[in-house]
Amino acid sequence: MLEPFPPKSVVVGIDGSHAALRAALWAVDEVAGTDIPLRLIYIREPGSADGCAGARAAMEAAEQAVHDAYDAINKAGKPVKVEMEIIEGYPLSALMQASESTPLLCVGDTGSGQASPAGFGSTATALMRSAHCSVAVVRGGHSDAPVRGRSVVAHVVGSVDDELVLERAFEEAHRRHAPLVVMTAWRSEFDNLQNDRVLREEERLMRAVLDRYAALWTPHYPDVTVDTVVAYGPFLNYLTDHAESAQLVVIGATQGIEVQQLSSPTADRALGRSDFAVLIAR
């Protein structure tokens, strides 16, 4: 049975893979220099080992996985409090339970989803759509470009959900010394496509919303360079065109269409051109 976590701990799912190590190292910047612990969780599935020898080997593999992650974090050279735990359960249900008592859950993704060769696996997809907290899916292997200098991209839609997205995005841009793009992607009604005046007015209103967001948040993060973008068409189109310049994409959990698109085969073109992480803000 998974014990409750400290309310402010950041949880990382560990399974012995390189993807999990990437997630742990990405999460280091979330807590470095603070009192917030980084909790590494390895989940052993029931019945995954036969007999005493098999159980012992499974436990040794689990211990090795969490200690490898711990060593990698130490080598990063940043002040981090690390907690490690090995539990028995099924990965998705255990991580879902963990999401009830942490503000942020980080998992790695190998891009091994059956439906999408470049996209997300089933566990990451389910967490993106249904976890109880913010979820960061940390990717790798699709780009050799250095992370530094690449942008944090925040997609907003003019709803109450935007505040969570902006808070996360500004924090991440500040934390990672990255420029921030606050953008919205929109489509007009078919009848309006023939009316340039209506289209210009819709774009003007959307740009005013973005400029107001930037004006509200920039004083709290004066070191963050902010660019506002109004793009016509699906968000996924914008992401495909700018994938190589992004290191992190932040969207709200209530942006159901965007979350679904990112975790489906339609995202292959965008995901395959970069290794940007995805953060679902809740």
CSV table of C-alpha atoms in Angstrom, one decimal:
chain,number,residue,atom,x,y,z
A,1,MET,CA,0.0,0.0,0.0
A,2,LEU,CA,1.4,3.4,-1.0
A,3,GLU,CA,1.9,5.7,2.0
A,4,PRO,CA,0.9,9.3,1.7
A,5,PHE,CA,3.7,11.6,0.5
A,6,PRO,CA,4.7,14.9,2.1
A,7,PRO,CA,2.5,17.6,0.4
A,8,LYS,CA,5.4,19.4,-1.2
A,9,SER,CA,7.5,16.5,-2.4
A,10,VAL,CA,8.1,16.2,-6.1
A,11,VAL,CA,7.7,12.5,-7.2
A,12,VAL,CA,9.7,10.8,-10.0
A,13,GLY,CA,8.9,7.4,-11.3
A,14,ILE,CA,12.0,5.2,-11.6
A,15,ASP,CA,12.2,1.9,-13.5
A,16,GLY,CA,15.8,1.5,-14.3
A,17,SER,CA,15.6,3.0,-17.8
A,18,HIS,CA,17.5,5.9,-19.3
A,19,ALA,CA,14.2,7.7,-19.7
A,20,ALA,CA,13.6,7.5,-15.9
A,21,LEU,CA,17.1,8.9,-15.3
A,22,ARG,CA,16.3,11.8,-17.6
A,23,ALA,CA,13.1,12.5,-15.6
A,24,ALA,CA,15.1,12.5,-12.3
A,25,LEU,CA,17.7,14.9,-13.6
A,26,TRP,CA,15.0,17.2,-15.1
A,27,ALA,CA,13.2,17.2,-11.7
A,28,VAL,CA,16.4,18.2,-9.9
A,29,ASP,CA,15.9,21.8,-11.1
A,30,GLU,CA,12.4,21.8,-9.6
A,31,VAL,CA,13.7,21.4,-6.1
A,32,ALA,CA,17.4,22.3,-6.1
A,33,GLY,CA,18.3,24.7,-3.2
A,34,THR,CA,14.9,24.3,-1.5
A,35,ASP,CA,13.5,22.2,1.4
A,36,ILE,CA,11.3,20.3,-1.0
A,37,PRO,CA,12.4,16.7,-1.3
A,38,LEU,CA,12.7,14.7,-4.5
A,39,ARG,CA,11.1,11.3,-4.0
A,40,LEU,CA,12.2,8.5,-6.2
A,41,ILE,CA,9.7,5.7,-6.5
A,42,TYR,CA,10.4,2.3,-8.0
A,43,ILE,CA,7.2,0.1,-8.4
A,44,ARG,CA,7.6,-3.7,-8.4
A,45,GLU,CA,4.7,-5.4,-10.1
A,46,PRO,CA,3.1,-8.3,-8.0
A,47,GLY,CA,4.1,-11.7,-9.3
A,48,SER,CA,6.8,-10.4,-11.5
A,49,ALA,CA,9.4,-12.8,-10.1
A,50,ASP,CA,9.1,-16.6,-9.4
A,51,GLY,CA,10.5,-18.1,-6.2
A,52,CYS,CA,12.9,-16.8,-3.6
A,53,ALA,CA,15.8,-16.4,-6.0
A,54,GLY,CA,13.6,-14.4,-8.5
A,55,ALA,CA,12.2,-12.2,-5.8
A,56,ARG,CA,15.7,-11.5,-4.5
A,57,ALA,CA,16.9,-10.6,-8.1
A,58,ALA,CA,13.9,-8.4,-8.6
A,59,MET,CA,14.6,-6.5,-5.4
A,60,GLU,CA,18.3,-6.1,-6.3
A,61,ALA,CA,17.3,-4.7,-9.7
A,62,ALA,CA,14.9,-2.2,-7.9
A,63,GLU,CA,17.6,-1.1,-5.5
A,64,GLN,CA,20.1,-0.7,-8.3
A,65,ALA,CA,17.7,1.4,-10.3
A,66,VAL,CA,17.0,3.9,-7.5
A,67,HIS,CA,20.6,4.0,-6.5
A,68,ASP,CA,21.6,4.7,-10.1
A,69,ALA,CA,19.2,7.6,-10.1
A,70,TYR,CA,20.5,8.8,-6.8
A,71,ASP,CA,24.1,8.7,-8.1
A,72,ALA,CA,23.1,10.6,-11.2
A,73,ILE,CA,21.4,13.3,-9.1
A,74,ASN,CA,24.5,13.6,-6.9
A,75,LYS,CA,26.8,14.0,-9.9
A,76,ALA,CA,24.6,16.9,-11.1
A,77,GLY,CA,26.2,18.8,-8.2
A,78,LYS,CA,23.1,20.6,-7.1
A,79,PRO,CA,21.7,20.8,-3.5
A,80,VAL,CA,18.8,18.4,-3.5
A,81,LYS,CA,17.1,16.4,-0.7
A,82,VAL,CA,16.5,12.9,-2.1
A,83,GLU,CA,14.1,10.2,-0.7
A,84,MET,CA,13.9,6.7,-2.2
A,85,GLU,CA,11.1,4.2,-2.0
A,86,ILE,CA,10.5,0.7,-3.5
A,87,ILE,CA,6.9,-0.3,-3.4
A,88,GLU,CA,4.8,-3.2,-4.8
A,89,GLY,CA,1.9,-2.4,-7.2
A,90,TYR,CA,1.1,-1.7,-10.8
A,91,PRO,CA,2.9,1.4,-12.2
A,92,LEU,CA,-0.1,3.3,-13.5
A,93,SER,CA,-2.3,2.8,-10.4
A,94,ALA,CA,0.6,3.5,-8.0
A,95,LEU,CA,1.6,6.7,-9.8
A,96,MET,CA,-2.0,7.8,-10.0
A,97,GLN,CA,-2.2,7.4,-6.2
A,98,ALA,CA,1.0,9.3,-5.8
A,99,SER,CA,-0.4,12.1,-7.8
A,100,GLU,CA,-3.0,12.7,-5.1
A,101,SER,CA,-0.5,14.1,-2.7
A,102,THR,CA,2.2,15.8,-4.7
A,103,PRO,CA,2.1,19.0,-6.7
A,104,LEU,CA,4.3,17.5,-9.5
A,105,LEU,CA,4.8,14.0,-10.9
A,106,CYS,CA,7.7,13.5,-13.3
A,107,VAL,CA,8.1,10.5,-15.6
A,108,GLY,CA,10.4,9.6,-18.4
A,109,ASP,CA,9.1,8.6,-21.8
A,110,THR,CA,10.9,6.4,-24.3
A,111,GLY,CA,8.5,7.1,-27.2
A,112,SER,CA,7.5,3.4,-27.2
A,113,GLY,CA,3.7,3.9,-27.4
A,114,GLN,CA,2.3,1.2,-29.8
A,115,ALA,CA,0.1,3.8,-31.6
A,116,SER,CA,2.9,6.3,-32.1
A,117,PRO,CA,6.5,5.6,-32.7
A,118,ALA,CA,7.6,9.1,-31.7
A,119,GLY,CA,4.9,9.7,-29.2
A,120,PHE,CA,4.1,8.7,-25.6
A,121,GLY,CA,3.7,5.3,-24.0
A,122,SER,CA,0.5,4.2,-22.4
A,123,THR,CA,1.5,5.1,-18.8
A,124,ALA,CA,2.6,8.6,-19.7
A,125,THR,CA,-0.5,9.2,-21.8
A,126,ALA,CA,-2.8,8.1,-19.0
A,127,LEU,CA,-1.0,10.3,-16.5
A,128,MET,CA,-1.2,13.3,-18.8
A,129,ARG,CA,-4.9,12.9,-19.2
A,130,SER,CA,-6.0,11.8,-15.7
A,131,ALA,CA,-3.5,12.4,-12.9
A,132,HIS,CA,-4.5,14.5,-9.9
A,133,CYS,CA,-1.5,16.9,-10.1
A,134,SER,CA,0.7,18.5,-12.7
A,135,VAL,CA,2.6,16.0,-14.8
A,136,ALA,CA,5.9,16.4,-16.5
A,137,VAL,CA,6.7,13.9,-19.2
A,138,VAL,CA,10.5,14.2,-19.9
A,139,ARG,CA,11.5,13.0,-23.3
A,140,GLY,CA,14.9,12.4,-25.1
A,141,GLY,CA,16.6,10.8,-28.0
A,142,HIS,CA,15.0,12.9,-30.8
A,143,SER,CA,17.4,15.9,-30.8
A,144,ASP,CA,21.1,16.7,-30.4
A,145,ALA,CA,20.4,20.4,-29.9
A,146,PRO,CA,21.5,21.8,-26.5
A,147,VAL,CA,18.7,22.7,-24.2
A,148,ARG,CA,20.1,26.1,-23.2
A,149,GLY,CA,18.6,28.9,-25.3
A,150,ARG,CA,15.5,26.9,-26.3
A,151,SER,CA,12.1,28.3,-25.2
A,152,VAL,CA,9.4,27.4,-22.7
A,153,VAL,CA,6.2,27.5,-24.7
A,154,ALA,CA,2.9,28.2,-22.8
A,155,HIS,CA,-0.4,27.6,-24.6
A,156,VAL,CA,-3.3,29.6,-23.3
A,157,VAL,CA,-6.9,29.7,-24.4
A,158,GLY,CA,-8.4,32.7,-22.5
A,159,SER,CA,-9.9,30.6,-19.7
A,160,VAL,CA,-9.5,30.4,-15.9
A,161,ASP,CA,-7.1,27.5,-16.6
A,162,ASP,CA,-4.6,30.0,-18.0
A,163,GLU,CA,-3.5,31.1,-14.6
A,164,LEU,CA,-2.1,27.7,-13.7
A,165,VAL,CA,-0.4,27.5,-17.1
A,166,LEU,CA,1.2,30.9,-16.8
A,167,GLU,CA,2.3,30.3,-13.2
A,168,ARG,CA,4.0,27.0,-14.2
A,169,ALA,CA,5.5,28.5,-17.4
A,170,PHE,CA,7.0,31.6,-15.8
A,171,GLU,CA,8.4,29.5,-12.9
A,172,GLU,CA,10.0,27.0,-15.4
A,173,ALA,CA,11.4,29.8,-17.6
A,174,HIS,CA,12.9,31.5,-14.6
A,175,ARG,CA,14.2,28.3,-13.1
A,176,ARG,CA,15.8,27.1,-16.4
A,177,HIS,CA,17.0,30.6,-17.6
A,178,ALA,CA,14.9,30.2,-20.7
A,179,PRO,CA,13.0,32.6,-22.9
A,180,LEU,CA,9.2,32.2,-22.7
A,181,VAL,CA,6.7,32.2,-25.5
A,182,VAL,CA,3.1,32.8,-24.4
A,183,MET,CA,0.9,31.9,-27.3
A,184,THR,CA,-2.6,31.0,-28.4
A,185,ALA,CA,-3.6,29.0,-31.5
A,186,TRP,CA,-7.1,29.7,-32.8
A,187,ARG,CA,-9.5,28.8,-35.5
A,188,SER,CA,-12.3,31.0,-36.8
A,189,GLU,CA,-15.9,30.0,-37.7
A,190,PHE,CA,-16.1,29.0,-41.4
A,191,ASP,CA,-18.4,32.0,-42.2
A,192,ASN,CA,-15.8,34.4,-40.7
A,193,LEU,CA,-13.0,33.1,-43.0
A,194,GLN,CA,-14.4,35.3,-45.8
A,195,ASN,CA,-14.4,38.4,-43.7
A,196,ASP,CA,-11.0,40.0,-43.2
A,197,ARG,CA,-12.3,42.6,-40.8
A,198,VAL,CA,-13.7,40.0,-38.4
A,199,LEU,CA,-10.5,38.0,-38.6
A,200,ARG,CA,-8.4,41.0,-37.8
A,201,GLU,CA,-10.7,41.9,-34.9
A,202,GLU,CA,-10.5,38.4,-33.4
A,203,GLU,CA,-6.7,38.4,-33.7
A,204,ARG,CA,-6.5,41.8,-32.1
A,205,LEU,CA,-8.6,40.7,-29.1
A,206,MET,CA,-6.5,37.6,-28.6
A,207,ARG,CA,-3.3,39.5,-28.8
A,208,ALA,CA,-4.7,42.0,-26.2
A,209,VAL,CA,-5.3,39.0,-23.9
A,210,LEU,CA,-1.7,37.8,-24.3
A,211,ASP,CA,-0.3,41.2,-23.7
A,212,ARG,CA,-2.4,41.6,-20.6
A,213,TYR,CA,-1.0,38.2,-19.3
A,214,ALA,CA,2.5,39.3,-20.0
A,215,ALA,CA,2.0,42.6,-18.2
A,216,LEU,CA,0.6,40.9,-15.2
A,217,TRP,CA,3.3,38.3,-14.8
A,218,THR,CA,6.5,39.9,-16.0
A,219,PRO,CA,6.9,42.2,-12.9
A,220,HIS,CA,7.1,39.0,-10.8
A,221,TYR,CA,9.8,37.5,-13.1
A,222,PRO,CA,11.8,40.4,-14.5
A,223,ASP,CA,14.6,38.2,-15.7
A,224,VAL,CA,12.3,36.2,-18.1
A,225,THR,CA,12.2,37.4,-21.7
A,226,VAL,CA,8.6,37.1,-22.9
A,227,ASP,CA,7.3,36.9,-26.5
A,228,THR,CA,3.6,36.7,-27.3
A,229,VAL,CA,2.3,34.9,-30.4
A,230,VAL,CA,-1.1,34.6,-31.9
A,231,ALA,CA,-1.1,31.6,-34.4
A,232,TYR,CA,-3.9,30.6,-36.7
A,233,GLY,CA,-4.7,26.9,-36.8
A,234,PRO,CA,-4.3,24.0,-34.4
A,235,PHE,CA,-1.7,24.3,-31.6
A,236,LEU,CA,0.0,21.1,-33.0
A,237,ASN,CA,0.8,22.9,-36.3
A,238,TYR,CA,2.6,25.7,-34.4
A,239,LEU,CA,4.4,23.1,-32.3
A,240,THR,CA,5.5,21.2,-35.4
A,241,ASP,CA,6.9,24.4,-37.0
A,242,HIS,CA,8.7,25.4,-33.8
A,243,ALA,CA,9.6,22.1,-32.2
A,244,GLU,CA,13.3,22.5,-32.5
A,245,SER,CA,13.4,25.8,-30.6
A,246,ALA,CA,11.3,24.4,-27.6
A,247,GLN,CA,12.6,22.7,-24.5
A,248,LEU,CA,9.3,22.6,-22.6
A,249,VAL,CA,5.7,22.9,-23.6
A,250,VAL,CA,3.2,23.8,-20.9
A,251,ILE,CA,-0.6,23.3,-21.4
A,252,GLY,CA,-3.5,23.2,-19.1
A,253,ALA,CA,-5.2,19.9,-18.1
A,254,THR,CA,-8.5,21.3,-19.2
A,255,GLN,CA,-7.2,21.8,-22.8
A,256,GLY,CA,-8.6,18.4,-23.7
A,257,ILE,CA,-8.1,18.7,-27.5
A,258,GLU,CA,-4.5,19.7,-27.1
A,259,VAL,CA,-3.7,17.1,-24.6
A,260,GLN,CA,-5.3,14.4,-26.7
A,261,GLN,CA,-3.4,15.6,-29.8
A,262,LEU,CA,-0.1,15.6,-28.1
A,263,SER,CA,-0.6,12.0,-26.9
A,264,SER,CA,-1.8,10.6,-30.2
A,265,PRO,CA,-0.1,9.6,-33.5
A,266,THR,CA,-1.0,13.0,-35.0
A,267,ALA,CA,1.8,14.5,-32.8
A,268,ASP,CA,4.6,12.4,-34.5
A,269,ARG,CA,5.8,15.2,-36.7
A,270,ALA,CA,6.2,17.6,-33.8
A,271,LEU,CA,7.5,15.1,-31.3
A,272,GLY,CA,9.9,13.5,-33.7
A,273,ARG,CA,11.7,16.8,-34.4
A,274,SER,CA,12.6,17.7,-30.8
A,275,ASP,CA,13.0,16.2,-27.3
A,276,PHE,CA,11.0,18.9,-25.6
A,277,ALA,CA,9.3,17.9,-22.3
A,278,VAL,CA,5.6,18.3,-21.8
A,279,LEU,CA,4.1,19.7,-18.6
A,280,ILE,CA,0.4,19.4,-18.0
A,281,ALA,CA,-0.6,22.0,-15.5
A,282,ARG,CA,-3.2,21.2,-12.8
